[in-house]
Short mmCIF file of N, CA and C in Angstrom, two decimals:
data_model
loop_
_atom_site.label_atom_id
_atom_site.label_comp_id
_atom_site.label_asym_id
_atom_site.label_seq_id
_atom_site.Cartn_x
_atom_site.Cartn_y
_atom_site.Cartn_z
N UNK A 460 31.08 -28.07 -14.97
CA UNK A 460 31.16 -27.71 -13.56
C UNK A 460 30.93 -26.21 -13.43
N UNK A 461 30.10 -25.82 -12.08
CA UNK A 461 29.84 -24.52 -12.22
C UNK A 461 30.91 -23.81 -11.63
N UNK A 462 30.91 -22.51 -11.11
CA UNK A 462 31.67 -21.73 -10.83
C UNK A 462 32.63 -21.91 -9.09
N UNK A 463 31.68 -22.29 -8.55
CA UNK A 463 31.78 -23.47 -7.28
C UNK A 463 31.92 -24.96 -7.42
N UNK A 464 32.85 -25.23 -6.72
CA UNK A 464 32.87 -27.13 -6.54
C UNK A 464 31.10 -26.91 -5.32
N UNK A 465 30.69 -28.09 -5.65
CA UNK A 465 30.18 -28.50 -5.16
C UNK A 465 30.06 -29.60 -4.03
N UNK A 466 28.80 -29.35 -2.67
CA UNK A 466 28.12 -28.18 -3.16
C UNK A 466 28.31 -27.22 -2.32
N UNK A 467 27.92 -25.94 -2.58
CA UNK A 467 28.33 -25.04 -2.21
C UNK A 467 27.38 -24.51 -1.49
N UNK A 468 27.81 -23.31 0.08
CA UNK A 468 26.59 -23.01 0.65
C UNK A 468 27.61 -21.62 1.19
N UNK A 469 26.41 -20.81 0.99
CA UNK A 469 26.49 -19.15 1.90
C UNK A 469 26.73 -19.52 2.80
N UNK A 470 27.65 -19.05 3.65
CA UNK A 470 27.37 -18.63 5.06
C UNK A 470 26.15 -17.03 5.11
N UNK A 471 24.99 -17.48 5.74
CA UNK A 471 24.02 -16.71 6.02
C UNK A 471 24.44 -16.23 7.70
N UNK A 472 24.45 -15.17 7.86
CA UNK A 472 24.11 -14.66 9.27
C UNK A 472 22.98 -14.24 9.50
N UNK A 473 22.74 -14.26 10.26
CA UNK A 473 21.05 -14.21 11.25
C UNK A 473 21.32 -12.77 11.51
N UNK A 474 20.57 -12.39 11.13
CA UNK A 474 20.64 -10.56 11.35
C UNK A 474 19.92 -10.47 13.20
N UNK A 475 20.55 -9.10 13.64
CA UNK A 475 20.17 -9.18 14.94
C UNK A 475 18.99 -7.65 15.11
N UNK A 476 18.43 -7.83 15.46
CA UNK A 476 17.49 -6.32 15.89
C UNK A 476 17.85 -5.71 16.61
N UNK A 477 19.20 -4.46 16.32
CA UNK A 477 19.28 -4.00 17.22
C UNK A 477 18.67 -3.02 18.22
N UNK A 478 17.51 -2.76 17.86
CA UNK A 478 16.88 -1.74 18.79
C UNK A 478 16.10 -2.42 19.99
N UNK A 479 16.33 -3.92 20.16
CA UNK A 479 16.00 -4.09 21.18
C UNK A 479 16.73 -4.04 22.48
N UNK A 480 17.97 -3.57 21.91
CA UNK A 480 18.96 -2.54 22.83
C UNK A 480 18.78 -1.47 23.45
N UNK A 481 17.78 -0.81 22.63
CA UNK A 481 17.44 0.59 22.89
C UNK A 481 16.47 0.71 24.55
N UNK A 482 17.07 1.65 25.06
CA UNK A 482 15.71 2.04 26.05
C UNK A 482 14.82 3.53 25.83
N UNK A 483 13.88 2.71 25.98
CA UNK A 483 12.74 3.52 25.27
C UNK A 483 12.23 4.61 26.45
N UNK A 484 11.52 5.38 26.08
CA UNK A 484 10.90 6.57 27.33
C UNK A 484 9.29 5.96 27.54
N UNK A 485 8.92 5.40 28.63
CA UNK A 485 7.57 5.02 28.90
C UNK A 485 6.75 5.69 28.09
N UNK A 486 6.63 6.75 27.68
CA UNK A 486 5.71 6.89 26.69
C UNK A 486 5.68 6.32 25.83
N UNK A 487 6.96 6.10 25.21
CA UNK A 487 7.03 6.02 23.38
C UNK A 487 6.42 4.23 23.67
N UNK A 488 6.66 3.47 25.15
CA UNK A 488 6.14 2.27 25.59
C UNK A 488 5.13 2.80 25.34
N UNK A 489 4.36 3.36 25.84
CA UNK A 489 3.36 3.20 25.69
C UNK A 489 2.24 3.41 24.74
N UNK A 490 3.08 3.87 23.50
CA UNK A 490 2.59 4.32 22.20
C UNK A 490 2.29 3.09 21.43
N UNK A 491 3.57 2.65 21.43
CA UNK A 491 3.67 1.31 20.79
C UNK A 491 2.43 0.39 21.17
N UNK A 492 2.48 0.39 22.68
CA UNK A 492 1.76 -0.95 23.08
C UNK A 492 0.11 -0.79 22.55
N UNK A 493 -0.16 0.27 22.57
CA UNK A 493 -1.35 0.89 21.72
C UNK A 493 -1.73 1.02 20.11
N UNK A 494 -0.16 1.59 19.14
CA UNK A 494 -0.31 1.69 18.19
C UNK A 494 0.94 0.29 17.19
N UNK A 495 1.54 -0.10 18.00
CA UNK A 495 2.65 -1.22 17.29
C UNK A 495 4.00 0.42 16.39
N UNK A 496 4.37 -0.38 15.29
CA UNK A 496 4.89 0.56 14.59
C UNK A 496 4.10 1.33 13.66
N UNK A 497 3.28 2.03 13.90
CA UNK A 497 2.46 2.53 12.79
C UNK A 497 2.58 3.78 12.95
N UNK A 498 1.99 4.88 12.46
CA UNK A 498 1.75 6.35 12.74
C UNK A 498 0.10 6.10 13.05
N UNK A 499 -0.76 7.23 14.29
CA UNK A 499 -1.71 7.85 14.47
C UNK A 499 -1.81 8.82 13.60
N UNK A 500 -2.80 9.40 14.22
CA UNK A 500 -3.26 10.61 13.52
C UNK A 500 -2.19 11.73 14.15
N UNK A 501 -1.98 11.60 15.02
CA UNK A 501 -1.04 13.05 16.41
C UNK A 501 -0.08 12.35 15.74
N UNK A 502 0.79 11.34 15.29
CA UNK A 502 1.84 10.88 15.33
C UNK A 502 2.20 11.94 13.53
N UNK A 503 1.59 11.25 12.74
CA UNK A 503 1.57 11.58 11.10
C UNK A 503 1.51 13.07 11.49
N UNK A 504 0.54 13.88 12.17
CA UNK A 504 0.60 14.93 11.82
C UNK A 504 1.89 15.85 12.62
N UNK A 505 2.47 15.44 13.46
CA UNK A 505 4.02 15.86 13.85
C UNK A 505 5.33 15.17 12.87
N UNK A 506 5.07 14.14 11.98
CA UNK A 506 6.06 14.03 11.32
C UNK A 506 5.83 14.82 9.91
N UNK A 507 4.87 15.14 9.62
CA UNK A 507 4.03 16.00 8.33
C UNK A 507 4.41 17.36 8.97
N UNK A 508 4.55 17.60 10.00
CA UNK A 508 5.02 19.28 10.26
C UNK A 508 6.68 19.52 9.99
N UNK A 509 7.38 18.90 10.21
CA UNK A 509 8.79 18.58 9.60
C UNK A 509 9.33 18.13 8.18
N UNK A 510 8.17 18.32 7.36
CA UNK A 510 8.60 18.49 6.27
C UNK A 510 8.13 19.38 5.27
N UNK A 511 9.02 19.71 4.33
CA UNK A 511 9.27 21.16 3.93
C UNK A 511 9.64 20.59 1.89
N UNK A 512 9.01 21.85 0.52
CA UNK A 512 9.42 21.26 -0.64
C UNK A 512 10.65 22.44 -0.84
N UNK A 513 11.16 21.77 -1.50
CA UNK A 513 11.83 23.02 -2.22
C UNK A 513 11.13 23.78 -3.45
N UNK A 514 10.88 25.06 -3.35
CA UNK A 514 10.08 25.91 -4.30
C UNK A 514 11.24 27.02 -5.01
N UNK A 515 11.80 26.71 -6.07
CA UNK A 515 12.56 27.82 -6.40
C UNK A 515 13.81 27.85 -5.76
N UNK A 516 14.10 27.22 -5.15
CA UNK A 516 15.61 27.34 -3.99
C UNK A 516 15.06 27.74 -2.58
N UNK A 517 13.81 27.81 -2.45
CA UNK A 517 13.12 27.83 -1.07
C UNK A 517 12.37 27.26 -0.26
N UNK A 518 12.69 26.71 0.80
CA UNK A 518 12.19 25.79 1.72
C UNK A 518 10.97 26.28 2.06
N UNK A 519 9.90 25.53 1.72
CA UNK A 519 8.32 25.93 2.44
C UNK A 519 7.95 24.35 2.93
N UNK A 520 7.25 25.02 3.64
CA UNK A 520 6.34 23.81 4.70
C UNK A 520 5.53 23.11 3.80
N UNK A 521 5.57 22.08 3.65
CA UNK A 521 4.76 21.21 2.97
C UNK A 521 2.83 21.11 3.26
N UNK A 522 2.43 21.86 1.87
CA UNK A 522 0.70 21.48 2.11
C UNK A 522 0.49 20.27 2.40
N UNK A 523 0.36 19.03 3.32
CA UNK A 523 0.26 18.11 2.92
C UNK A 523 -1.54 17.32 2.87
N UNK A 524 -0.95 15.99 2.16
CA UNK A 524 -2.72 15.42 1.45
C UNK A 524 -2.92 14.71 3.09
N UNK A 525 -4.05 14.97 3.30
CA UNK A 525 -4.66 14.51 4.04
C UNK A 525 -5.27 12.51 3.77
N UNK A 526 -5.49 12.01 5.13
CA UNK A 526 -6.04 10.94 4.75
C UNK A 526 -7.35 10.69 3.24
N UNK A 527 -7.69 11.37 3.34
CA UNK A 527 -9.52 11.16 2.40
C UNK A 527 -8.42 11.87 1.22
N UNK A 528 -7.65 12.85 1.22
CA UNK A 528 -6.79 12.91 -0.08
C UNK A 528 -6.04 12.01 -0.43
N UNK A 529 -5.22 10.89 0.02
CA UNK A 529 -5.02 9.60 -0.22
C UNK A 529 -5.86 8.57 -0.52
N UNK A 530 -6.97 8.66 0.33
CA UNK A 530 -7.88 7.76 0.00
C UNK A 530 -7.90 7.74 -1.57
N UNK A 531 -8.54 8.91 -1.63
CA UNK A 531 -9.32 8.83 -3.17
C UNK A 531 -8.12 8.65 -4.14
N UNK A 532 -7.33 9.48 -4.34
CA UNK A 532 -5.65 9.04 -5.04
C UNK A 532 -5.90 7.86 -5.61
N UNK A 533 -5.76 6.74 -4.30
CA UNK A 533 -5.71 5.86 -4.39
C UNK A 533 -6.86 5.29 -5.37
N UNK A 534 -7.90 5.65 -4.68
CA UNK A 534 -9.25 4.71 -5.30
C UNK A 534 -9.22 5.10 -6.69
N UNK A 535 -9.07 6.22 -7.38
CA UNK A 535 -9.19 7.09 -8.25
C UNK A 535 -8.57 6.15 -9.30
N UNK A 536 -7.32 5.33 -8.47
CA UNK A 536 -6.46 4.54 -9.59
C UNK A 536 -6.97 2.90 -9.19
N UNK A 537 -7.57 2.75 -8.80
CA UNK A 537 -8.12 1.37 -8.38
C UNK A 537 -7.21 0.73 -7.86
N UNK A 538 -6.20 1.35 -6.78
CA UNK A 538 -4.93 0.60 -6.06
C UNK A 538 -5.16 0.25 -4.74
N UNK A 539 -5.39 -0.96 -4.26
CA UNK A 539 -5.97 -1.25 -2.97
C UNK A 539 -4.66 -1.83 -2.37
N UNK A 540 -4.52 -1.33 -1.25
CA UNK A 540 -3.65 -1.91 -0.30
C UNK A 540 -3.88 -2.86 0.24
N UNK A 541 -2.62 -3.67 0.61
CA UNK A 541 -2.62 -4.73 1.73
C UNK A 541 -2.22 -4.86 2.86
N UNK A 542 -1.25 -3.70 3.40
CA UNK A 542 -0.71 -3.74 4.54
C UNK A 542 -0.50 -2.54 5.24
N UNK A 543 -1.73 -1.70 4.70
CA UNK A 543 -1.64 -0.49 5.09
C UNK A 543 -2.19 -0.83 6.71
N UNK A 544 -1.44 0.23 7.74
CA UNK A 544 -2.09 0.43 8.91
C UNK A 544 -2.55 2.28 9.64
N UNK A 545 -3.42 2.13 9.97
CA UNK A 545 -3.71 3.39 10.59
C UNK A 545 -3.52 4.48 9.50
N UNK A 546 -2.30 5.59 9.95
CA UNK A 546 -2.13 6.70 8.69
C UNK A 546 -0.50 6.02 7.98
N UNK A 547 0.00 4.95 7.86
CA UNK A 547 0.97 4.96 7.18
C UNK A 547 1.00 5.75 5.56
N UNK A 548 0.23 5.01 5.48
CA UNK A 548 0.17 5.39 4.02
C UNK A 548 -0.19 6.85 3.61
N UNK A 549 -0.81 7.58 4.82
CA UNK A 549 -0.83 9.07 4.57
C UNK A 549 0.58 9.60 4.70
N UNK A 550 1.76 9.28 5.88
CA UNK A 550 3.17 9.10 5.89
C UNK A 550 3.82 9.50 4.54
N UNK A 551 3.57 8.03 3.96
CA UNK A 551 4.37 7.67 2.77
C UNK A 551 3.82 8.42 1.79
N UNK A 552 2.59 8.72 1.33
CA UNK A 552 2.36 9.87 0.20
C UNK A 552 2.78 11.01 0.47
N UNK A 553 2.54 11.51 2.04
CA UNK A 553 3.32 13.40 2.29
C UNK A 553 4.91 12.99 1.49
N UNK A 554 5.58 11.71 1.92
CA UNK A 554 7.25 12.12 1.85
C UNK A 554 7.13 11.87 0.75
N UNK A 555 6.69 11.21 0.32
CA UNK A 555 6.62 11.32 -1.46
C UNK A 555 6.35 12.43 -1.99
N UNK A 556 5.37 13.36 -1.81
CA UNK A 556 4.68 14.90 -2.32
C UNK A 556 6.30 15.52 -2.03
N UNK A 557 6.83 15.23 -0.66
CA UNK A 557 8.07 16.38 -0.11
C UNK A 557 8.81 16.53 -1.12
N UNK A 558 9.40 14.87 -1.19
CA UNK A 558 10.78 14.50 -1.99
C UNK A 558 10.78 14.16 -3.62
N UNK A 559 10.10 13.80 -3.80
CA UNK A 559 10.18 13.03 -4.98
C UNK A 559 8.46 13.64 -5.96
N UNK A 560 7.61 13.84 -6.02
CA UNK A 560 6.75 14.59 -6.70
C UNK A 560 6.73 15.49 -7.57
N UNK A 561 6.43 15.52 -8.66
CA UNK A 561 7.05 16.38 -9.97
C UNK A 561 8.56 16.59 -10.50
N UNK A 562 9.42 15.53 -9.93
CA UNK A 562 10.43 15.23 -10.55
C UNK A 562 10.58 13.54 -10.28
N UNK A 563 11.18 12.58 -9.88
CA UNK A 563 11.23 11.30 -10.47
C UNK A 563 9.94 10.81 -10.53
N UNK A 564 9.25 11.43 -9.46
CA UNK A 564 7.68 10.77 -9.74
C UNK A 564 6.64 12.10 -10.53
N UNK A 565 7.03 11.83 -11.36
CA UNK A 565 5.78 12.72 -12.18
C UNK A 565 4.67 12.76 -11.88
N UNK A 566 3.42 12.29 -11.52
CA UNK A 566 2.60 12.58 -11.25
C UNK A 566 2.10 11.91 -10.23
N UNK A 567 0.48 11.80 -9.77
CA UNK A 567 -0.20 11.15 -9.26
C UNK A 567 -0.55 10.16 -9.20
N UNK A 568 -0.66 9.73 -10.64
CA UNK A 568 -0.81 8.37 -10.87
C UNK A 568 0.30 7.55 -10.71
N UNK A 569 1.65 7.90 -10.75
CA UNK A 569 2.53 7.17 -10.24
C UNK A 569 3.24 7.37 -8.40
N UNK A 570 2.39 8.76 -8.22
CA UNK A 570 2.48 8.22 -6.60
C UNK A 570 2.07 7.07 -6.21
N UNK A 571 0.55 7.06 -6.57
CA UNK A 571 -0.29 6.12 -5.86
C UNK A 571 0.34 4.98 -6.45
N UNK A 572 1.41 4.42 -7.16
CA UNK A 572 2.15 3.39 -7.43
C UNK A 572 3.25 3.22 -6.36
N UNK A 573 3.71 4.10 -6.30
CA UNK A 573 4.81 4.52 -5.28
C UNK A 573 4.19 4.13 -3.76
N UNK A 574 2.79 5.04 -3.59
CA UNK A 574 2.14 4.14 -2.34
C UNK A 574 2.16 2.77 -1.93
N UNK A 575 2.04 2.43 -2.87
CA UNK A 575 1.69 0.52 -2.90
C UNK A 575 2.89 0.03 -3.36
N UNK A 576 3.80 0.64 -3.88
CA UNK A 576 5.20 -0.41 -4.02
C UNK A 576 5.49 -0.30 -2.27
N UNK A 577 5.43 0.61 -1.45
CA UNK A 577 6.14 1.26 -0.29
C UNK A 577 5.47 0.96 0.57
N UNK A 578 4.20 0.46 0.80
CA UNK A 578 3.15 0.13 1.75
C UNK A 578 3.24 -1.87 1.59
N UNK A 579 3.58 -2.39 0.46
CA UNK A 579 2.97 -3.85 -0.37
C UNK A 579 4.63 -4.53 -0.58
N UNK A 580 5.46 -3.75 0.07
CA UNK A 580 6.59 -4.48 -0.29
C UNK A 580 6.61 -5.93 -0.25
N UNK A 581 7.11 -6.63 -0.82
CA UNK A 581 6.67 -8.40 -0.61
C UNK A 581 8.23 -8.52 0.29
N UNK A 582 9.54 -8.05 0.15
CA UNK A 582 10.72 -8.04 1.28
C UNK A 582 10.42 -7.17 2.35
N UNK A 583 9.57 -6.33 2.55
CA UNK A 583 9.53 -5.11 3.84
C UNK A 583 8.62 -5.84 5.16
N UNK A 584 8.87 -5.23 5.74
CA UNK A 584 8.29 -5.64 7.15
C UNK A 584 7.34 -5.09 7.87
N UNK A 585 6.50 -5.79 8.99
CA UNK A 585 5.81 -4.93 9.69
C UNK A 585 6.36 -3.75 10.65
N UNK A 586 6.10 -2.53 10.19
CA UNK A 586 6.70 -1.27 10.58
C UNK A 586 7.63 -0.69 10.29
N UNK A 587 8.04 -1.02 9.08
CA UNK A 587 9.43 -0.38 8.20
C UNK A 587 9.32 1.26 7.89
N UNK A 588 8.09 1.51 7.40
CA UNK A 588 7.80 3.12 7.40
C UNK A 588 8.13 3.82 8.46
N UNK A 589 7.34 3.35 9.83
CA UNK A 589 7.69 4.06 11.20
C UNK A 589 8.99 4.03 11.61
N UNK A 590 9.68 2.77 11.63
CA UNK A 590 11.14 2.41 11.39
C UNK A 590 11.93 3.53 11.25
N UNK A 591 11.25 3.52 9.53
CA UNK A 591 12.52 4.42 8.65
C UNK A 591 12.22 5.82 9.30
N UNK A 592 11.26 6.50 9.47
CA UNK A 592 11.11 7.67 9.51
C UNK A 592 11.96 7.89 11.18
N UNK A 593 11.49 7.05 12.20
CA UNK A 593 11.74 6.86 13.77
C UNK A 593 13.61 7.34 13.35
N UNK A 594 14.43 6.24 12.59
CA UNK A 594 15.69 6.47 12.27
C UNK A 594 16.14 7.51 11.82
N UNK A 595 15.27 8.54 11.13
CA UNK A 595 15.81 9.89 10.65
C UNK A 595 15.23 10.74 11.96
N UNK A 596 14.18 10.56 12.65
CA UNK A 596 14.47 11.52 13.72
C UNK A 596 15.21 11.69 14.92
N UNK A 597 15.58 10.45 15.09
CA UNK A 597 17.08 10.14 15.42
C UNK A 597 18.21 10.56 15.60
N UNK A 598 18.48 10.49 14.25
CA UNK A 598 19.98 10.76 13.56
C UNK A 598 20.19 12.17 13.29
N UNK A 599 18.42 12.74 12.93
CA UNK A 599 18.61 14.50 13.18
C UNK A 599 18.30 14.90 14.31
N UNK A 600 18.25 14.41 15.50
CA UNK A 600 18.13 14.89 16.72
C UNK A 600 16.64 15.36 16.92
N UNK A 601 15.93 15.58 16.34
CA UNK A 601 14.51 15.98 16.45
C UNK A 601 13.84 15.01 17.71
N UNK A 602 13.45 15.64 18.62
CA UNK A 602 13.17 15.08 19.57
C UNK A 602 11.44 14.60 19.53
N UNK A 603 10.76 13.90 20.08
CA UNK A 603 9.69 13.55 20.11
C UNK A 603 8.87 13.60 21.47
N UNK A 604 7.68 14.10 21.48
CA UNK A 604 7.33 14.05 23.35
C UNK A 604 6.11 12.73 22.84
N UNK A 605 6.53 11.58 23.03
CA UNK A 605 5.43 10.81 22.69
C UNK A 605 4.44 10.72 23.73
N UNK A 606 3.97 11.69 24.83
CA UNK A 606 3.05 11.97 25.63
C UNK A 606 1.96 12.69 24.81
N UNK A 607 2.47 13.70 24.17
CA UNK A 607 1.68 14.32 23.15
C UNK A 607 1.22 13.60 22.18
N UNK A 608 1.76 12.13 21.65
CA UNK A 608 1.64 11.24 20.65
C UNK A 608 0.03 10.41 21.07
N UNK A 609 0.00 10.34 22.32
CA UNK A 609 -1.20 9.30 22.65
C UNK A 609 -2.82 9.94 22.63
#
């Protein structure tokens, strides 16, 4: 007999979305209804201005890789995406370069791994990047004029 009498069942709860609580500012409506959860080009390049490496114990603004510098990254390692949209994946390589680049992720060749674990998740969802990032500007108060976004 196993560890349970049988048979045995989870109680599963149905997870709820809470941001469909949220009220949104007609713009950021109207971003969405145009772009879903993804980043633009205006979108990536205002969340790419908010981030910064540490150099020595000093905060500098992050050079960041441009789309066609991802591109090739990528191609360079023969890693093709599946669920990339628009600039996500330019997103996810800057915060990778920010945070994690020349220390847990050593190089390039394991960014562009890092791209595609983070873009190809087989549990992640459509718009989890924008999600996650949307939730830290949030929580740091960084405000957004998504008029400027469109």
């Amino acid at each position: 007999m196993g560890l349970y009498p049988a048979p045995f069942k989870f109680n599963v709860m149905k997870r709820v979305n809470f941001t469909e609580y949220d009220v949104l500012p007609q713009a950021m409506v109207d971003y969405m209804r145009h772009y879903g959860p993804h980043f633009n080009r205006k979108l990536v390049d205002f969340a790419l201005s908010h981030m910064f490496v540490d150099d020595d114990g000093r905060e500098m603004q992050l050079t960041p890789y441009t789309r066609e510098d991802v591109n090739k990254i990528l191609e360079t390692r023969n890693i093709k995406l599946k669920n990339n949209q628009l600039y996500d994946a330019v997103y996810v390589a800057n915060m990778c370069k920010a945070d994690f680049l020349g220390s847990s992720i050593p190089d390039e060749q394991h960014l562009a791994k890092y791209i595609k674990d983070v873009i190809d998740d087989p549990d992640g969802y459509d718009g989890i990047v924008f999600n996650r990032w949307y939730a830290d500007m949030s929580y740091t108060g960084i405000a957004i004029d998504w008029e400027d976004m469109l």
